Structure formats: structure tokens, C-alpha cells
Amino acid sequence: MIDRRQLLRAATLGLATLSLPPLALAAMPGHGGTAAFGWRGQNFLLHGKPLVIRGGEMHIGRIPRAHWRARLRMLRAMGLNTVGTYLFWNLHEPRPGRFDFEGQNDIAAFVRIAQEEGVWVILRPGPYACAEWEFGGFPAWLLKTPDLRVRTNDPRFVAAATRYLEAVGGQLAPLQIHRGGPILMTQVENEYGSFGSDHGYLASIRDALRAAGFDGLLYTADGPTERMLGGGTLPDVLATVNFGDDAAGSFAAFARHRQGVPRMAGEFYPGWFDHWGERHHTAADPARVARNLQWMLERDISFSLYMFHGGTSFGFMNGANDSATEPYQPDTSSYDYGAPLDEAGRPTPAFHALRALIGGHLPAGETLPVVPPSPPMIAIAPVTLDASAPLQSLLGEPVRAVRPLTMEALDQAYGFVWYRARLPAAGKGVLQVGDVRDMALLYQDGRRLGTLDRRRGDTALELEVQAGVPLDLLVENLGRINYGPRMVDERKGLLGPVRFAGKPVLDWEMHPLPLDDLSALRFSPGTPAAPAFHRGRFVLDALGDSFIDMRGWGRGHVWINGHHLGRYWHIGPQQTLLVPAQWLRRGENEVVVLELERDAPPLRVQGLVDPVFETPDVVQG
């Protein structure tokens, strides 16, 4: 995702001029028989005739599979003809060499549904996605190799990325337009000019895509600055430009880089995403969005709205930002984005406004489809959580090492690690750590001593401790950085060295807590002190999406019938968690809440038909 502050300067920068020869067009099988897709001059050509791509972005990892078709029908109803979608490598290769393209991860099924609904597809396979997704989509196991550098020509990274893209090609190369599918274009890497300018690396990703069978049209997408377009493009690959405002200025900057090629906004932003502890982003200024979109429509310029529908970063899949000018900022589980289609898939006022605008610029003979009904919503009645289990009950046999190991060194991707060590002294002293990634709760003998919070830059804390009693640190991964140069070393857990009162703390015990399976929990009446799980059961006779209201709770996670909804945090702005109807069932249901901070939580939740976004005045957790 391009930084808006960088975009504000885009139109004033001079860019090198580079022109590309038009691509050869060939007869290609597509919808309804023969099709041809390519470009000549400033036009994309489909069936030999100009095509304006009116696109919108959605991600299958953020939308339950049962909703894919409904969301695509909403996209068509707004007047769009193309869906853009990232692939997230960490979903499709959770372990090295073990690929998952089934069920929720069946990207080929999504592409086929798009074709059935008359929607073209722009494929964005990465290997890097950004997208406010955990580690930009990279699998955490890459970081198990201590000095591996992502997004570089490090041969170990390129080999892993090539293997992944080959697997993607096996699923999706047959669905390119010239082979009978709806995929018009495939992106090479993603916004690489915002990260670097190693054209050798970029070419290696292009070559990996070609070798994987993506022999159709390739393209790149970057922001409209000399650094971004210069660093992120290749001479033989079509380029597009990303921006959130000033379409005229952005394309003027792009023209100083390339001419005689189709103009396309690879990403045009009608909204924005949220960080914990900050104000909620609603839809962008309607007048600005309409002004820029109308400018493009009047000139037959292609575009893709990022996002048309954001959805939810379920489980531990949210990303984070960190830069030289901003502290570590984890993203919320909600990816509502202020998009035209809200988190639950319902049209917003922006949807109807943009639909009217697009409807006024349709080609002759094309009409807007009727807007489908919104998905049903239910308000789940209040549920009492009357059984609990301490988090410590999940601790098994520890891993032992002289110094603390990172989460990746423990062969763990997400969740928590429980660190334990005996301190070299008693009484008052300062505990110093190399770094904490990202939040550590400190305990001794069950008594909470304090918090180390990466958002505040905490690396030291004054403690008063007892002799002979171990110190416990519960460290949570709040989401790996997904954008910028700091993502290359985004290992999680407790990073050493650790010292107390000036003396090294050695001989650690570590308990991985990925929380991907809660079946070992044994619930009983009573309310143990945090951190603890709390369980409740409820009965439904009708199904629909709902939003679980977590106001009054502190910080933690929620599961419904074993499905991990995501993170809640009283600092906001997100105060509710989306529950997809597909994860509920008629009859008895189960909700489990992990509360990390509050010893006396309300032990009660309920479902609402609308989300709640509130940011309390105190934004530090």
C-alpha cells in the first residue's frame, strides 16, 4: 500500500521518459468463444476493441468462501467489470513445500466463479502483497533462516518464491484469458519501487512467473514518483500507477516516465485502513473520490478501486506499519477500509454514489445490473460465559536454551510465546531486553508486574522481584510489518540479550502458544485471573452474519465454533468482530474469549447487526 504522504509529492517530481512498443495481439479463447486481450497505444484491446477496465479489489482470505459469489455480484452491480485480487503466500504454503489450494484457499474456484458472474480478473500473486496482511503475505518460516532477506536477489528467497509461483501457476495459468479463463493480467511483485530498485530481483520474479506458465500480459503497479516508478518497473512489462488523489497530476507524472501505453490506476483509494489506538477511517471525501473517478471515466482511463470490499483479516492475519517517522502500528482485524461494500458485504452510501457515477459513463448498450439484496444479519442475544480455563493450562514441555529464542526459531508462525527464566538478583532492578515483538506481559508467581509495549518503544522496565521465583513474560505477535524496509527483519518474540540489574539473564524455558488448536482446554466454573479463556454457549434458530460486541473487555481474541475471529482491544477503534453466518450453526454454538489483561471481565457478549468503531480518549493499552 502506497503511503499517502509520498503521493502528495508525486505530481511535482520529474520522471525519466520510457516508451514501450505495443504488444502483439493474438486470437485468444475467452468468454463466448474467441477473444484477444492486449494493448495498442493507449488502449487495452479485448476482442480487438478498446476495453476500459473498471476494477475493484477483494481478497479471498478476507471473505468466507460461501460469500464469494455474492460479493462478485455486488461488484457487477456497482458497474465494475473486473476484480483484482492478491494471493497471500502464507495461506497457500504454510509449511515449506506443503501447498494448500483447498476450501477457503481455493483461488481457482474464486476465479471460475468470477467468470461465471461475467467478471474479468486481474491476478496479483506476489510473492509480496503488502495489503495490511501479516508480513505482506510472506510465510513466517522464511525468517527461520537467520540472515535471509526477503524481496532481494538472495538466492534462498528467490528459490522459495519461484517454487511458490510455480505452484500458483499450476492452479491459475490455465485460467488466463488465452486459455479460456477470465484472467486478463498478472502482476509482477507489488509496489517494488516503494521498497527498492533492484531490477535484477524484479526480473527474477518476472521470469519465475513466465516459467510458471503466466504467458499472458504482465504488469507492475507503483506510486507516481520518480523513485517508485523508476525502481519498480521493467522495460518489457506494462506499468500502472497507484494513488489516492490528484488523478491528473499522477498521470502527468506517469507520462514523464512512459508514453504511448494504456493509462491505468492500478490502485485508486476510496478509503483507508485502521491501526489500533487511532481514529476509524470512514469512506474518503466523496467529492474527492467522485472528482478523480469522473476525470478517469471521461478519458477512458482504466482503474481498480482499492478496496471495493475489504472484509476481515481473521485470526492472526493483520499486518502492521513501522517506519523511521512512525512507531510500530499494528492493524485492526477489521479491514472495512471505508470501502463501497462494508465489512459484512452491504452497500454503503459510497457504493450508490459511485454506481450512479459509473452508470453515467457506460459504453453504449451496457446497463447496470440490479443491486442484489444485502446478506442477512442477526443480533445474537446476550451470552453468559460461565466456564473458564487459565492460559497457563496450555503450557507443555518447554524448549530450553541459554538465551531466549525468537518465535521463528521455535518453528512457530503466529500467536504467543511464554518465556520463563530465573533472575540473577532479587529486589529492585531494571529489566532490559534487546527488543520485544510486540507486547509482553510480565509476571512473577502469578502477580502481574508490568508491560513492555513495542508501540511505545519499550525495552526496559523497573521491577521489584522475589528471590528464587521465576520471571514469566507472555509475548504476543501483534502482526508482522507488511510495508517498507523494516519488514526484512521482522522476527517475533523476545529478542535478546536480556539483563536484570546489569547482569545477564540466562537459561530460558520457552512454551510456544500458537493457539491454532484449543481442544486441550478444560473449562470449569470460576474466573481465574488474566490471562484466561472464558467460554459460553448459545442456541440459534436462524443464521446470518453478526458482529460480536466486545466493549467492556480489555484485550484478547475470540473464537466462534473453533473459528478464530480475530483480535479485540479496548483502545479501539474496532469494538466488534464480524461473525460470518457460515461459521454459525442452528442449535448450539460455542464462543471462547481469551482475555489477556482484565481479571474481572464482563463475562458476557452479544451480537449486533452493525459494527461499532470507537476510540477512547486514552489510546495506550
XYZ file of C-alpha atoms in Angstrom:
621
model
C 0.000 0.000 0.000
C 1.454 3.344 -1.048
C 1.993 5.869 1.745
C -0.345 8.832 1.207
C 2.335 11.273 2.306
C 4.518 10.086 -0.561
C 1.651 10.510 -3.007
C 1.163 14.190 -2.135
C 4.534 14.962 -3.697
C 4.036 12.774 -6.753
C 2.913 15.308 -9.326
C 5.867 17.626 -8.698
C 8.605 15.097 -9.431
C 10.225 14.765 -12.816
C 10.356 11.234 -14.156
C 12.525 9.608 -16.784
C 10.801 9.071 -20.117
C 10.440 5.496 -21.326
C 8.221 4.191 -24.076
C 7.335 0.586 -24.752
C 6.457 -0.994 -28.091
C 2.877 -2.209 -28.360
C 2.346 -5.851 -27.535
C 1.405 -8.215 -30.291
C -2.199 -9.336 -30.162
C -3.279 -12.882 -30.859
C -6.628 -14.563 -31.134
C -7.369 -15.967 -27.713
C -10.270 -18.100 -26.492
C -12.315 -16.366 -23.830
C -15.912 -15.668 -22.868
C -18.174 -16.704 -25.667
C -15.537 -18.151 -27.971
C -12.653 -16.129 -29.406
C -11.133 -13.210 -27.618
C -7.983 -11.158 -27.808
C -6.535 -9.177 -24.948
C -3.535 -6.893 -25.130
C -2.930 -3.231 -25.867
C -2.108 -0.837 -28.655
C -1.242 2.765 -27.971
C -3.274 3.990 -25.007
C -5.967 1.325 -25.307
C -6.419 -2.090 -23.853
C -7.992 -4.275 -26.516
C -10.464 -7.080 -25.942
C -11.833 -8.891 -28.993
C -9.873 -6.307 -30.954
C -11.928 -3.464 -29.470
C -10.963 -0.944 -26.765
C -11.686 -2.049 -23.207
C -11.779 0.225 -20.188
C -11.055 -1.833 -17.091
C -13.411 -0.788 -14.299
C -11.999 -2.827 -11.443
C -12.408 -3.343 -7.732
C -10.234 -5.248 -5.247
C -11.280 -8.149 -2.986
C -9.200 -10.851 -1.266
C -10.381 -14.419 -0.823
C -8.562 -14.721 2.510
C -10.741 -11.941 3.921
C -14.092 -13.235 2.652
C -15.630 -16.586 3.689
C -15.894 -18.801 0.621
C -19.687 -19.019 0.819
C -19.807 -15.232 0.240
C -17.537 -15.066 -2.827
C -20.313 -15.163 -5.415
C -22.476 -12.640 -3.591
C -19.596 -10.183 -3.340
C -18.828 -10.529 -7.050
C -22.457 -9.860 -7.905
C -22.312 -6.694 -5.816
C -19.181 -5.675 -7.720
C -21.002 -6.086 -11.028
C -23.987 -4.174 -9.684
C -21.802 -1.148 -8.940
C -20.812 -1.043 -12.605
C -17.410 -2.726 -12.325
C -16.299 -5.344 -14.835
C -13.082 -6.666 -13.244
C -11.968 -7.932 -9.837
C -8.401 -7.557 -8.661
C -7.161 -9.973 -6.020
C -3.938 -10.593 -4.153
C -2.764 -14.058 -3.266
C -1.236 -14.427 0.193
C 1.726 -16.789 0.108
C 1.440 -17.632 3.826
C -2.047 -19.087 3.268
C -1.032 -21.213 0.318
C 2.321 -22.523 1.616
C 2.021 -22.585 5.420
C 4.980 -25.005 5.600
C 7.860 -25.191 3.120
C 6.753 -27.306 0.180
C 3.280 -28.002 1.601
C 0.738 -26.201 -0.553
C -2.896 -25.528 0.271
C -5.305 -24.575 -2.507
C -8.343 -26.249 -0.979
C -11.520 -24.918 0.633
C -11.087 -21.311 1.736
C -7.760 -21.167 -0.139
C -9.127 -22.416 -3.476
C -8.188 -19.420 -5.585
C -9.002 -21.272 -8.817
C -12.581 -21.728 -7.620
C -12.829 -17.984 -6.967
C -11.561 -17.211 -10.466
C -14.060 -19.638 -12.005
C -16.913 -18.082 -10.026
C -15.832 -14.670 -11.310
C -16.003 -15.991 -14.864
C -19.469 -17.425 -14.239
C -20.572 -13.995 -12.996
C -19.167 -12.201 -16.049
C -16.254 -10.607 -14.189
C -12.706 -10.362 -15.541
C -9.812 -10.994 -13.154
C -6.549 -9.169 -12.502
C -4.249 -11.547 -10.632
C -1.735 -10.278 -8.060
C 0.228 -13.341 -6.913
C 3.157 -11.514 -5.348
C 5.171 -13.131 -3.926
C 4.810 -9.896 -1.918
C 1.348 -8.428 -1.404
C 1.508 -5.726 1.309
C -2.278 -5.313 1.768
C -2.053 -4.743 5.543
C -1.685 -8.528 5.739
C 0.674 -10.324 8.110
C 4.252 -9.907 6.783
C 2.835 -8.679 3.486
C 1.768 -12.240 2.727
C 5.195 -13.812 3.206
C 5.197 -17.040 5.236
C 6.875 -16.677 8.635
C 9.051 -19.735 8.021
C 11.231 -17.633 5.714
C 12.531 -15.899 8.852
C 13.702 -19.138 10.401
C 16.833 -18.694 8.274
C 18.638 -16.024 10.340
C 20.103 -13.869 7.560
C 17.612 -14.457 4.727
C 16.491 -11.187 3.107
C 13.031 -11.042 1.535
C 12.401 -9.010 -1.640
C 16.037 -9.295 -2.708
C 18.076 -11.491 -5.013
C 19.095 -13.614 -2.039
C 19.127 -16.983 -3.879
C 17.373 -18.728 -0.983
C 14.476 -16.273 -1.119
C 14.260 -16.347 -4.927
C 14.247 -20.160 -4.888
C 11.405 -20.239 -2.345
C 9.428 -17.590 -4.253
C 9.958 -19.436 -7.542
C 8.685 -22.691 -6.028
C 5.602 -20.890 -4.716
C 4.865 -19.176 -8.038
C 5.251 -22.497 -9.844
C 2.550 -23.951 -7.575
C 0.336 -20.925 -8.235
C 0.845 -21.377 -11.949
C -0.369 -24.942 -11.700
C -3.633 -23.615 -10.284
C -4.171 -20.448 -12.295
C -2.113 -20.356 -15.502
C -4.818 -22.455 -17.252
C -7.343 -19.737 -16.339
C -5.667 -16.943 -18.305
C -7.840 -15.410 -20.987
C -5.996 -17.016 -23.904
C -6.655 -20.435 -22.373
C -10.347 -19.931 -21.790
C -10.321 -18.246 -18.384
C -11.046 -14.698 -17.188
C -7.533 -13.620 -16.066
C -6.593 -10.573 -18.124
C -3.283 -9.618 -16.495
C -0.860 -10.845 -13.847
C 1.154 -8.503 -11.651
C 4.922 -8.799 -11.204
C 5.785 -8.406 -7.493
C 3.964 -5.419 -5.949
C 4.877 -1.762 -5.488
C 8.518 -2.713 -5.524
C 9.568 0.877 -6.147
C 8.408 1.728 -2.628
C 10.963 -0.763 -1.300
C 13.948 -0.857 -3.617
C 15.323 -0.596 -7.146
C 16.989 -3.953 -7.767
C 15.819 -4.616 -11.297
C 17.676 -7.905 -11.304
C 15.443 -9.114 -8.483
C 12.339 -7.789 -10.222
C 13.356 -9.560 -13.412
C 13.799 -12.812 -11.490
C 10.154 -12.601 -10.356
C 9.045 -11.831 -13.913
C 10.990 -14.859 -15.149
C 9.525 -17.057 -12.391
C 6.011 -16.050 -13.452
C 6.778 -16.825 -17.090
C 8.261 -20.180 -16.122
C 5.147 -20.909 -14.049
C 3.001 -20.562 -17.174
C 1.869 -16.941 -16.938
C 2.494 -16.161 -20.596
C -0.226 -13.529 -20.912
C 0.014 -9.837 -20.154
C 2.217 -8.927 -17.167
C 2.226 -5.566 -15.413
C 3.630 -3.659 -12.434
C 1.968 -1.186 -10.066
C 3.765 1.658 -8.250
C 3.133 5.112 -6.869
C 3.610 8.198 -9.060
C 7.114 9.300 -8.036
C 10.414 9.047 -9.815
C 11.764 6.702 -7.149
C 8.725 4.421 -7.199
C 8.220 4.191 -10.952
C 11.936 4.110 -11.636
C 12.620 1.416 -9.077
C 9.545 -0.745 -9.542
C 9.171 -1.134 -13.314
C 10.808 -3.177 -16.059
C 11.260 -2.075 -19.683
C 9.358 -5.026 -21.130
C 6.467 -5.058 -18.628
C 3.419 -2.796 -18.739
C 3.255 -0.288 -15.847
C 0.315 1.135 -13.900
C 0.217 3.845 -11.245
C -1.321 3.891 -7.738
C -2.715 6.977 -5.995
C -5.443 8.275 -3.722
C -5.855 11.815 -5.046
C -4.909 14.083 -7.952
C -5.536 11.752 -10.856
C -4.482 14.418 -13.331
C -1.189 15.073 -11.581
C -0.483 11.377 -11.088
C -0.961 10.570 -14.754
C 1.067 13.612 -15.769
C 3.913 12.229 -13.647
C 3.385 8.796 -15.164
C 3.563 10.299 -18.677
C 7.030 11.635 -17.876
C 8.017 8.036 -17.227
C 6.158 6.255 -20.039
C 4.106 7.292 -23.010
C 2.148 5.501 -25.685
C 0.824 2.867 -23.257
C -2.575 2.342 -21.648
C -3.206 4.502 -18.610
C -4.487 2.668 -15.562
C -4.821 3.407 -11.860
C -3.614 0.066 -10.546
C -4.949 1.118 -7.136
C -7.251 4.077 -6.549
C -8.128 4.532 -2.871
C -11.741 5.354 -1.873
C -10.940 4.645 1.803
C -8.156 3.627 4.182
C -7.286 1.093 6.874
C -7.150 1.341 10.680
C -4.427 0.968 13.288
C -5.180 0.079 16.901
C -5.489 3.165 19.084
C -6.244 5.541 16.211
C -9.433 7.015 14.802
C -11.528 4.912 12.445
C -11.207 5.701 8.749
C -14.547 6.067 7.035
C -15.043 6.475 3.298
C -12.796 9.123 1.795
C -14.167 12.555 0.959
C -16.974 11.718 -1.516
C -16.336 14.833 -3.574
C -12.637 13.980 -3.956
C -13.315 10.373 -4.922
C -16.026 11.394 -7.401
C -13.874 14.156 -8.908
C -10.929 11.829 -9.545
C -13.036 8.926 -10.756
C -15.004 11.144 -13.108
C -11.753 12.549 -14.506
C -10.651 8.990 -15.355
C -14.033 7.897 -16.711
C -14.234 10.905 -19.023
C -10.855 9.970 -20.518
C -11.443 6.198 -20.795
C -8.692 5.545 -18.246
C -8.793 2.138 -16.573
C -8.815 1.859 -12.780
C -9.170 -0.530 -9.858
C -10.712 0.621 -6.590
C -8.628 -0.452 -3.608
C -10.711 -1.605 -1.847
C -14.127 -2.320 -3.334
C -14.727 -4.671 -0.391
C -12.185 -5.041 2.398
C -13.606 -7.795 4.581
C -11.761 -9.076 7.655
C -8.209 -10.150 8.485
C -9.378 -13.131 10.504
C -7.235 -14.828 13.135
C -3.678 -13.513 13.396
C -3.514 -12.264 9.797
C -3.421 -8.493 10.344
C -0.242 -6.664 9.377
C 1.474 -3.603 10.825
C 3.400 -0.484 9.856
C 6.713 0.810 11.167
C 8.987 3.477 9.756
C 11.655 5.990 10.659
C 8.956 8.598 11.331
C 6.172 6.468 12.846
C 6.308 3.874 15.653
C 5.177 0.288 15.281
C 1.448 0.386 14.422
C -0.464 -2.917 14.320
C -3.569 -3.033 12.121
C -7.029 -3.991 13.324
C -8.704 -7.276 12.409
C -11.438 -5.336 10.628
C -10.440 -4.379 7.088
C -13.646 -2.446 6.471
C -11.473 0.217 4.802
C -14.385 2.620 4.374
C -14.942 0.689 1.141
C -18.090 0.910 -1.029
C -19.104 -2.532 0.253
C -18.801 -2.698 4.049
C -17.154 -5.441 6.100
C -20.352 -7.513 6.065
C -20.838 -7.095 2.299
C -23.538 -4.414 2.403
C -23.656 -1.421 0.033
C -22.736 1.896 1.634
C -23.696 5.431 0.525
C -20.361 5.473 -1.342
C -21.442 2.365 -3.268
C -24.599 4.064 -4.518
C -22.809 7.331 -5.316
C -20.083 5.591 -7.317
C -22.644 3.341 -9.008
C -24.512 6.407 -10.257
C -21.291 7.999 -11.474
C -20.099 4.846 -13.281
C -23.583 4.291 -14.693
C -23.327 7.624 -16.460
C -20.188 6.552 -18.312
C -21.030 3.048 -19.512
C -20.357 2.036 -23.136
C -23.309 2.046 -25.476
C -25.559 -0.933 -24.901
C -24.289 -1.694 -21.373
C -26.611 -1.246 -18.402
C -26.156 -1.553 -14.647
C -27.332 -4.806 -13.064
C -29.888 -4.621 -10.283
C -28.314 -4.350 -6.825
C -28.726 -7.743 -5.090
C -30.218 -7.997 -1.597
C -27.810 -7.446 1.269
C -26.731 -10.509 3.265
C -28.974 -11.296 6.255
C -27.772 -10.087 9.661
C -28.754 -11.341 13.102
C -28.429 -9.888 16.595
C -27.204 -12.728 18.796
C -28.845 -12.475 22.212
C -26.548 -11.844 25.217
C -24.415 -14.863 26.067
C -23.023 -15.541 29.546
C -19.531 -17.004 29.629
C -19.815 -19.287 32.647
C -16.740 -21.521 32.354
C -13.061 -20.610 32.260
C -9.555 -22.026 31.870
C -6.221 -20.327 32.573
C -3.932 -19.793 29.609
C -1.152 -21.484 31.591
C -3.049 -24.756 31.357
C -1.845 -24.989 27.742
C 1.830 -24.930 28.708
C 3.518 -28.177 27.804
C 7.111 -29.350 27.837
C 9.304 -26.275 27.330
C 12.069 -25.641 24.839
C 15.265 -24.772 26.724
C 18.080 -22.503 25.595
C 20.726 -20.314 27.201
C 19.204 -17.205 25.606
C 15.618 -16.522 24.526
C 14.731 -17.823 21.065
C 12.563 -15.979 18.569
C 9.158 -17.300 17.594
C 10.553 -18.333 14.207
C 13.469 -20.198 15.784
C 10.835 -22.102 17.764
C 9.254 -23.080 14.415
C 6.171 -21.019 15.231
C 4.449 -18.505 12.957
C 1.756 -16.712 14.998
C 0.306 -16.352 18.464
C 2.247 -16.186 21.730
C 5.367 -17.491 23.424
C 5.578 -17.941 27.199
C 9.149 -17.192 28.307
C 10.429 -18.146 31.778
C 13.778 -17.574 33.491
C 15.199 -17.080 36.982
C 16.651 -13.636 37.611
C 20.251 -13.243 38.780
C 19.240 -10.912 41.627
C 16.283 -10.039 43.863
C 14.772 -6.732 44.964
C 14.577 -3.666 42.735
C 16.282 -3.536 39.382
C 15.822 -2.682 35.727
C 14.980 -5.452 33.279
C 16.495 -4.668 29.871
C 15.706 -6.554 26.649
C 17.110 -6.247 23.164
C 13.590 -5.829 21.767
C 10.083 -7.089 22.414
C 7.962 -8.135 19.448
C 5.369 -6.991 20.168
C 3.683 -6.946 23.586
C 4.974 -8.631 26.738
C 3.022 -9.122 29.955
C 5.381 -9.738 32.908
C 4.508 -11.955 35.886
C 6.140 -13.411 38.943
C 4.324 -16.067 40.933
C 1.102 -15.110 39.129
C 1.442 -11.432 40.063
C 1.487 -9.059 37.123
C 4.491 -6.735 37.246
C 4.050 -4.643 34.108
C 4.031 -4.472 30.320
C 6.603 -3.976 27.594
C 4.908 -2.450 24.543
C 6.672 -2.140 21.205
C 4.328 0.669 20.160
C 5.940 2.806 22.881
C 9.439 1.585 22.110
C 9.709 -0.178 25.484
C 12.943 -2.107 26.016
C 13.346 -1.637 29.792
C 11.158 -1.826 32.894
C 11.945 -1.318 36.586
C 10.811 -4.302 38.648
C 10.769 -5.399 42.256
C 11.095 -9.164 42.325
C 11.338 -12.004 44.830
C 14.341 -14.271 45.205
C 14.204 -17.714 43.696
C 10.898 -17.232 41.835
C 10.929 -17.393 38.020
C 10.013 -14.374 35.929
C 7.392 -15.035 33.240
C 6.949 -13.000 30.074
C 3.940 -13.686 27.846
C 4.901 -12.224 24.453
C 2.319 -11.724 21.687
C 2.900 -11.275 17.971
C 0.594 -8.338 17.129
C 1.232 -8.647 13.381
C 4.393 -8.545 11.285
C 5.263 -5.374 9.396
C 3.899 -5.537 5.856
C 5.319 -2.378 4.266
C 8.705 -0.730 3.986
C 12.331 -1.699 4.615
C 11.827 -2.692 8.265
C 9.849 -5.774 7.293
C 13.016 -7.623 6.246
C 13.973 -8.434 9.858
C 10.525 -8.795 11.392
C 11.128 -11.707 13.737
C 8.813 -12.089 16.707
C 9.063 -12.914 20.390
C 11.638 -11.790 22.959
C 14.844 -10.668 21.303
C 17.932 -10.734 23.485
C 20.149 -10.029 25.169
C 18.226 -9.757 28.450
C 19.732 -8.277 31.619
C 18.410 -7.588 35.113
C 20.161 -5.164 37.448
C 23.023 -5.154 34.955
C 23.513 -8.923 34.997
C 22.676 -11.296 32.124
C 19.528 -13.411 32.361
C 20.346 -16.885 31.050
C 18.867 -20.387 30.870
C 15.395 -19.815 29.459
C 12.356 -22.038 29.167
C 10.005 -21.275 26.277
C 6.489 -22.545 25.634
C 5.126 -21.969 22.104
C 1.440 -20.999 22.148
C 0.236 -20.782 18.513
C -3.396 -21.167 19.678
C -4.327 -22.933 16.452
C -5.992 -25.724 18.453
C -7.902 -25.098 21.692
C -9.129 -28.662 22.136
C -6.798 -29.258 25.093
C -8.553 -26.611 27.207
C -10.529 -27.929 30.171
C -13.141 -25.418 31.251
C -14.668 -25.247 34.715
C -16.725 -22.764 36.759
C -14.874 -19.828 38.243
C -12.982 -16.821 36.947
C -9.188 -17.175 37.060
C -7.045 -14.069 36.777
C -5.954 -12.980 33.319
C -4.687 -14.343 31.049
C -7.572 -16.783 30.802
C -10.071 -18.288 28.381
C -13.801 -17.875 29.036
C -16.473 -19.990 27.341
C -20.178 -19.577 26.758
C -22.805 -21.440 24.750
C -25.834 -20.126 22.892
C -28.599 -21.501 20.675
C -29.666 -20.142 17.276
C -32.754 -20.978 15.235
C -31.831 -18.662 12.338
C -28.474 -17.848 10.763
C -26.912 -14.655 9.471
C -23.785 -12.590 9.861
C -23.355 -10.775 13.157
C -20.910 -8.533 14.984
C -19.775 -9.680 18.444
C -19.683 -6.687 20.791
C -16.519 -6.674 22.924
C -16.992 -3.350 24.697
C -16.147 -3.689 28.374
C -13.443 -6.281 27.755
C -9.718 -5.482 27.720
C -7.544 -7.085 25.075
C -7.597 -10.540 23.553
C -9.061 -12.881 20.941
C -12.417 -14.503 20.133
C -13.331 -17.890 18.643
C -16.777 -18.978 17.455
C -17.245 -22.731 16.986
C -13.486 -23.061 16.697
C -13.105 -20.283 14.097
C -10.699 -17.547 15.148
C -12.459 -14.225 14.501
C -9.504 -12.018 15.368
C -8.298 -9.569 17.985
C -10.228 -7.131 20.193
C -8.674 -4.272 22.169
C -10.411 -1.660 24.266
C -8.261 1.125 22.780
C -10.284 0.819 19.559
C -11.294 1.877 17.071
C -12.655 -1.607 16.382
C -15.015 -2.692 19.180
C -16.812 -5.549 17.394
C -15.757 -8.652 15.488
C -17.531 -9.958 12.379
C -19.026 -13.452 12.701
C -19.762 -14.933 9.258
C -23.030 -16.840 9.049
C -21.121 -19.834 7.671
C -19.306 -20.222 10.998
C -22.561 -20.407 12.957
C -24.978 -23.324 13.138
C -28.589 -23.883 14.009
C -28.818 -25.212 17.522
C -25.948 -24.938 19.995
C -22.933 -22.719 19.334
C -19.810 -22.008 21.365
C -17.934 -18.744 21.935
C -14.492 -18.657 23.561
C -12.794 -15.416 24.611
C -9.142 -15.117 25.591
C -8.850 -12.115 27.923
C -5.243 -11.065 28.454
C -5.423 -8.062 30.757
C -8.590 -7.728 32.833
C -9.006 -10.012 35.841
C -12.721 -9.237 36.093
C -14.069 -9.020 32.523
C -17.830 -8.708 31.975
C -18.159 -12.436 31.064
C -20.919 -11.504 28.663
C -21.047 -10.880 24.914
C -23.788 -10.286 22.388
C -24.151 -9.959 18.641
C -25.118 -6.763 16.827
C -26.285 -6.171 13.275
C -23.857 -3.266 12.798
C -20.214 -2.772 13.744
C -19.052 -0.358 16.435
C -15.978 1.813 15.943
C -14.968 3.902 18.959
C -11.612 5.171 20.156
C -11.465 6.045 23.872
C -9.534 9.149 24.870
C -6.768 7.017 26.368
C -5.270 5.155 23.421
C -2.396 3.309 25.093
C -3.386 -0.162 26.217
